[in-house]
């Protein structure tokens, strides 16, 4: 198959937190109806609306995490 077009990784200065950040991000996007893994496979079956919805869910998840101070050093 084709390679993924994106990969999400966290690169916190405290490397031990990266796994927890990834799990929390997955939890937050799942609350918004999006199931992801660390790689993304957009395809022609995804409409522009699908992609916009996924980006919105990911953006909201990051904002929730930021508001909770999860990215603070």
Short mmCIF file of N, CA, C and O in Angstrom, two decimals:
data_model
loop_
_atom_site.label_atom_id
_atom_site.label_comp_id
_atom_site.label_asym_id
_atom_site.label_seq_id
_atom_site.Cartn_x
_atom_site.Cartn_y
_atom_site.Cartn_z
N UNK A 1 0.81 -1.19 0.00
CA UNK A 1 0.00 0.00 0.00
C UNK A 1 0.86 1.26 0.00
O UNK A 1 2.08 1.20 0.06
N UNK A 2 0.19 2.35 -0.07
CA UNK A 2 0.87 3.64 -0.06
C UNK A 2 1.34 3.98 1.34
O UNK A 2 0.70 3.62 2.33
N UNK A 3 2.42 4.72 1.46
CA UNK A 3 2.88 5.14 2.79
C UNK A 3 1.94 6.20 3.37
O UNK A 3 1.24 6.89 2.62
N UNK A 4 1.90 6.34 4.70
CA UNK A 4 1.06 7.37 5.31
C UNK A 4 1.58 8.75 4.95
O UNK A 4 2.74 8.93 4.61
N UNK A 5 0.69 9.73 5.03
CA UNK A 5 1.06 11.09 4.68
C UNK A 5 1.39 11.95 5.88
O UNK A 5 1.69 13.11 5.72
N UNK A 6 1.33 11.40 7.02
CA UNK A 6 1.65 12.19 8.20
C UNK A 6 1.85 11.29 9.39
O UNK A 6 1.32 10.18 9.44
N UNK A 7 2.61 11.74 10.33
CA UNK A 7 2.82 11.01 11.56
C UNK A 7 2.81 11.99 12.71
O UNK A 7 3.44 13.05 12.63
N UNK A 8 2.09 11.65 13.75
CA UNK A 8 2.01 12.50 14.92
C UNK A 8 2.93 11.95 16.00
O UNK A 8 2.81 10.79 16.39
N UNK A 9 3.84 12.79 16.45
CA UNK A 9 4.69 12.43 17.58
C UNK A 9 4.77 13.62 18.52
O UNK A 9 4.62 14.76 18.09
N UNK A 10 4.95 13.34 19.79
CA UNK A 10 5.17 14.40 20.76
C UNK A 10 6.65 14.40 21.11
O UNK A 10 7.26 13.34 21.26
N UNK A 11 7.21 15.58 21.23
CA UNK A 11 8.63 15.72 21.50
C UNK A 11 8.82 16.66 22.69
O UNK A 11 9.44 17.70 22.58
N UNK A 12 8.26 16.25 23.81
CA UNK A 12 8.36 17.04 25.04
C UNK A 12 9.79 16.95 25.57
O UNK A 12 10.44 15.90 25.42
N UNK A 13 10.32 18.03 26.16
CA UNK A 13 11.67 17.97 26.73
C UNK A 13 11.84 16.82 27.73
O UNK A 13 12.92 16.24 27.83
N UNK A 14 10.78 16.51 28.47
CA UNK A 14 10.79 15.35 29.37
C UNK A 14 10.28 14.16 28.55
O UNK A 14 9.08 13.92 28.48
N UNK A 15 11.18 13.45 27.93
CA UNK A 15 10.81 12.38 26.99
C UNK A 15 9.89 11.33 27.58
O UNK A 15 9.14 10.69 26.86
N UNK A 16 9.95 11.15 28.87
CA UNK A 16 9.10 10.15 29.51
C UNK A 16 7.63 10.54 29.43
O UNK A 16 6.76 9.68 29.60
N UNK A 17 7.34 11.79 29.16
CA UNK A 17 5.94 12.26 29.07
C UNK A 17 5.33 12.03 27.68
O UNK A 17 4.13 12.11 27.52
N UNK A 18 6.15 11.75 26.68
CA UNK A 18 5.65 11.66 25.32
C UNK A 18 4.59 10.57 25.13
O UNK A 18 3.60 10.78 24.44
N UNK A 19 4.79 9.43 25.74
CA UNK A 19 3.81 8.35 25.64
C UNK A 19 2.47 8.75 26.25
O UNK A 19 1.41 8.48 25.68
N UNK A 20 2.53 9.39 27.42
CA UNK A 20 1.30 9.84 28.08
C UNK A 20 0.60 10.92 27.25
O UNK A 20 -0.64 10.94 27.17
N UNK A 21 1.37 11.81 26.64
CA UNK A 21 0.77 12.85 25.79
C UNK A 21 0.07 12.22 24.59
O UNK A 21 -1.03 12.63 24.22
N UNK A 22 0.68 11.22 24.01
CA UNK A 22 0.08 10.53 22.87
C UNK A 22 -1.23 9.85 23.26
O UNK A 22 -2.24 9.95 22.55
N UNK A 23 -1.21 9.16 24.40
CA UNK A 23 -2.44 8.50 24.88
C UNK A 23 -3.54 9.52 25.15
O UNK A 23 -4.70 9.30 24.81
N UNK A 24 -3.17 10.62 25.79
CA UNK A 24 -4.16 11.64 26.11
C UNK A 24 -4.74 12.27 24.84
O UNK A 24 -5.94 12.52 24.74
N UNK A 25 -3.87 12.53 23.85
CA UNK A 25 -4.34 13.07 22.59
C UNK A 25 -5.34 12.11 21.94
O UNK A 25 -6.40 12.53 21.49
N UNK A 26 -5.01 10.83 21.92
CA UNK A 26 -5.92 9.84 21.35
C UNK A 26 -7.25 9.83 22.09
O UNK A 26 -8.31 9.70 21.48
N UNK A 27 -7.20 9.95 23.41
CA UNK A 27 -8.42 10.00 24.21
C UNK A 27 -9.28 11.20 23.83
O UNK A 27 -10.49 11.08 23.66
N UNK A 28 -8.65 12.35 23.69
CA UNK A 28 -9.39 13.57 23.37
C UNK A 28 -10.00 13.54 21.97
O UNK A 28 -11.13 13.98 21.79
N UNK A 29 -9.27 13.02 20.99
CA UNK A 29 -9.86 12.97 19.65
C UNK A 29 -10.96 11.91 19.58
O UNK A 29 -11.94 12.08 18.86
N UNK A 30 -10.80 10.84 20.34
CA UNK A 30 -11.84 9.81 20.38
C UNK A 30 -13.14 10.38 20.95
O UNK A 30 -14.23 10.06 20.46
N UNK A 31 -13.04 11.24 21.95
CA UNK A 31 -14.22 11.91 22.50
C UNK A 31 -14.96 12.71 21.43
O UNK A 31 -16.15 12.97 21.53
N UNK A 32 -14.22 13.11 20.39
CA UNK A 32 -14.78 13.91 19.30
C UNK A 32 -15.10 13.06 18.07
O UNK A 32 -15.33 13.58 16.99
N UNK A 33 -15.10 11.74 18.25
CA UNK A 33 -15.52 10.84 17.19
C UNK A 33 -14.45 10.47 16.18
O UNK A 33 -14.77 9.95 15.11
N UNK A 34 -13.19 10.72 16.50
CA UNK A 34 -12.10 10.44 15.57
C UNK A 34 -11.21 9.36 16.15
O UNK A 34 -10.73 9.47 17.27
N UNK A 35 -11.02 8.30 15.38
CA UNK A 35 -10.12 7.23 15.80
C UNK A 35 -8.84 7.38 14.97
O UNK A 35 -8.88 7.38 13.74
N UNK A 36 -7.72 7.53 15.67
CA UNK A 36 -6.44 7.67 14.97
C UNK A 36 -5.41 6.76 15.59
O UNK A 36 -5.62 6.19 16.65
N UNK A 37 -4.31 6.66 14.90
CA UNK A 37 -3.12 6.01 15.43
C UNK A 37 -2.02 7.03 15.24
O UNK A 37 -2.29 8.21 15.04
N UNK A 38 -0.80 6.64 15.27
CA UNK A 38 0.27 7.62 15.15
C UNK A 38 0.53 8.04 13.70
O UNK A 38 1.28 8.97 13.46
N UNK A 39 -0.08 7.36 12.75
CA UNK A 39 0.07 7.73 11.34
C UNK A 39 -1.31 7.98 10.74
O UNK A 39 -2.31 7.49 11.24
N UNK A 40 -1.33 8.75 9.66
CA UNK A 40 -2.60 9.12 9.05
C UNK A 40 -2.62 8.65 7.60
O UNK A 40 -1.63 8.82 6.88
N UNK A 41 -3.73 8.08 7.18
CA UNK A 41 -3.89 7.58 5.83
C UNK A 41 -5.07 8.24 5.15
O UNK A 41 -6.11 7.62 4.95
N UNK A 42 -4.97 9.50 4.79
CA UNK A 42 -6.07 10.10 4.04
C UNK A 42 -6.15 9.44 2.67
O UNK A 42 -5.14 9.02 2.10
N UNK A 43 -7.36 9.32 2.16
CA UNK A 43 -7.55 8.70 0.86
C UNK A 43 -8.63 9.44 0.09
O UNK A 43 -9.27 10.35 0.60
N UNK A 44 -8.83 9.01 -1.14
CA UNK A 44 -9.86 9.64 -1.97
C UNK A 44 -11.26 9.40 -1.43
O UNK A 44 -12.20 10.08 -1.82
N UNK A 45 -11.42 8.45 -0.51
CA UNK A 45 -12.73 8.24 0.10
C UNK A 45 -13.05 9.31 1.13
O UNK A 45 -14.19 9.46 1.55
N UNK A 46 -12.03 10.09 1.57
CA UNK A 46 -12.25 11.17 2.52
C UNK A 46 -12.60 12.45 1.77
O UNK A 46 -11.85 12.89 0.89
N UNK A 47 -13.70 13.04 2.15
CA UNK A 47 -14.11 14.31 1.54
C UNK A 47 -13.38 15.47 2.23
O UNK A 47 -12.76 15.28 3.28
N UNK A 48 -13.49 16.64 1.65
CA UNK A 48 -12.91 17.82 2.29
C UNK A 48 -13.54 18.03 3.66
O UNK A 48 -12.86 18.45 4.60
N UNK A 49 -14.83 17.73 3.77
CA UNK A 49 -15.52 17.87 5.06
C UNK A 49 -14.96 16.88 6.09
O UNK A 49 -14.81 17.23 7.26
N UNK A 50 -14.66 15.65 5.65
CA UNK A 50 -14.05 14.66 6.56
C UNK A 50 -12.72 15.16 7.10
O UNK A 50 -12.44 15.05 8.29
N UNK A 51 -11.91 15.69 6.20
CA UNK A 51 -10.59 16.18 6.59
C UNK A 51 -10.72 17.38 7.52
O UNK A 51 -10.03 17.47 8.54
N UNK A 52 -11.64 18.28 7.21
CA UNK A 52 -11.86 19.46 8.06
C UNK A 52 -12.32 19.02 9.46
O UNK A 52 -11.88 19.57 10.47
N UNK A 53 -13.20 18.02 9.51
CA UNK A 53 -13.69 17.52 10.80
C UNK A 53 -12.55 16.90 11.61
O UNK A 53 -12.44 17.11 12.82
N UNK A 54 -11.68 16.14 10.94
CA UNK A 54 -10.55 15.52 11.63
C UNK A 54 -9.59 16.59 12.16
O UNK A 54 -9.13 16.51 13.30
N UNK A 55 -9.30 17.58 11.34
CA UNK A 55 -8.40 18.66 11.77
C UNK A 55 -8.99 19.44 12.94
O UNK A 55 -8.27 19.81 13.87
N UNK A 56 -10.30 19.65 12.91
CA UNK A 56 -10.97 20.35 14.01
C UNK A 56 -10.86 19.54 15.30
O UNK A 56 -10.55 20.09 16.37
N UNK A 57 -11.10 18.24 15.22
CA UNK A 57 -11.01 17.38 16.41
C UNK A 57 -9.59 17.39 16.97
O UNK A 57 -9.40 17.48 18.20
N UNK A 58 -8.60 17.33 16.10
CA UNK A 58 -7.21 17.34 16.57
C UNK A 58 -6.84 18.69 17.18
O UNK A 58 -6.18 18.75 18.21
N UNK A 59 -7.30 19.76 16.57
CA UNK A 59 -7.02 21.10 17.10
C UNK A 59 -7.66 21.28 18.47
O UNK A 59 -7.02 21.79 19.40
N UNK A 60 -8.90 20.86 18.60
CA UNK A 60 -9.59 20.97 19.90
C UNK A 60 -8.88 20.13 20.96
O UNK A 60 -8.76 20.56 22.11
N UNK A 61 -8.42 18.95 20.58
CA UNK A 61 -7.72 18.08 21.54
C UNK A 61 -6.44 18.76 22.04
O UNK A 61 -6.16 18.77 23.24
N UNK A 62 -5.69 19.34 21.13
CA UNK A 62 -4.46 20.03 21.51
C UNK A 62 -4.77 21.21 22.42
O UNK A 62 -4.07 21.45 23.41
N UNK A 63 -5.83 21.95 22.12
CA UNK A 63 -6.19 23.10 22.95
C UNK A 63 -6.58 22.67 24.36
O UNK A 63 -6.23 23.33 25.33
N UNK A 64 -7.33 21.58 24.49
CA UNK A 64 -7.69 21.06 25.81
C UNK A 64 -6.43 20.69 26.59
O UNK A 64 -6.27 21.04 27.76
N UNK A 65 -5.52 20.00 25.92
CA UNK A 65 -4.29 19.59 26.57
C UNK A 65 -3.44 20.80 26.96
O UNK A 65 -2.87 20.84 28.05
N UNK A 66 -3.39 21.80 26.09
CA UNK A 66 -2.63 23.01 26.40
C UNK A 66 -3.24 23.73 27.60
O UNK A 66 -2.54 24.19 28.50
N UNK A 67 -4.58 23.83 27.62
CA UNK A 67 -5.26 24.52 28.73
C UNK A 67 -5.01 23.83 30.07
O UNK A 67 -5.00 24.48 31.10
N UNK A 68 -4.81 22.52 30.03
CA UNK A 68 -4.53 21.77 31.24
C UNK A 68 -3.05 21.80 31.63
O UNK A 68 -2.66 21.20 32.62
N UNK A 69 -2.24 22.49 30.82
CA UNK A 69 -0.83 22.62 31.14
C UNK A 69 0.01 21.39 30.83
O UNK A 69 1.13 21.25 31.32
N UNK A 70 -0.50 20.51 29.98
CA UNK A 70 0.21 19.26 29.71
C UNK A 70 1.48 19.45 28.89
O UNK A 70 2.33 18.57 28.85
N UNK A 71 1.62 20.61 28.25
CA UNK A 71 2.82 20.85 27.45
C UNK A 71 3.84 21.72 28.20
O UNK A 71 4.91 22.00 27.66
N UNK A 72 3.49 22.12 29.41
CA UNK A 72 4.42 22.93 30.20
C UNK A 72 5.66 22.12 30.55
O UNK A 72 5.60 20.91 30.74
N UNK A 73 6.76 22.81 30.64
CA UNK A 73 8.04 22.14 30.99
C UNK A 73 8.25 22.13 32.49
O UNK A 73 7.76 22.85 33.23
#
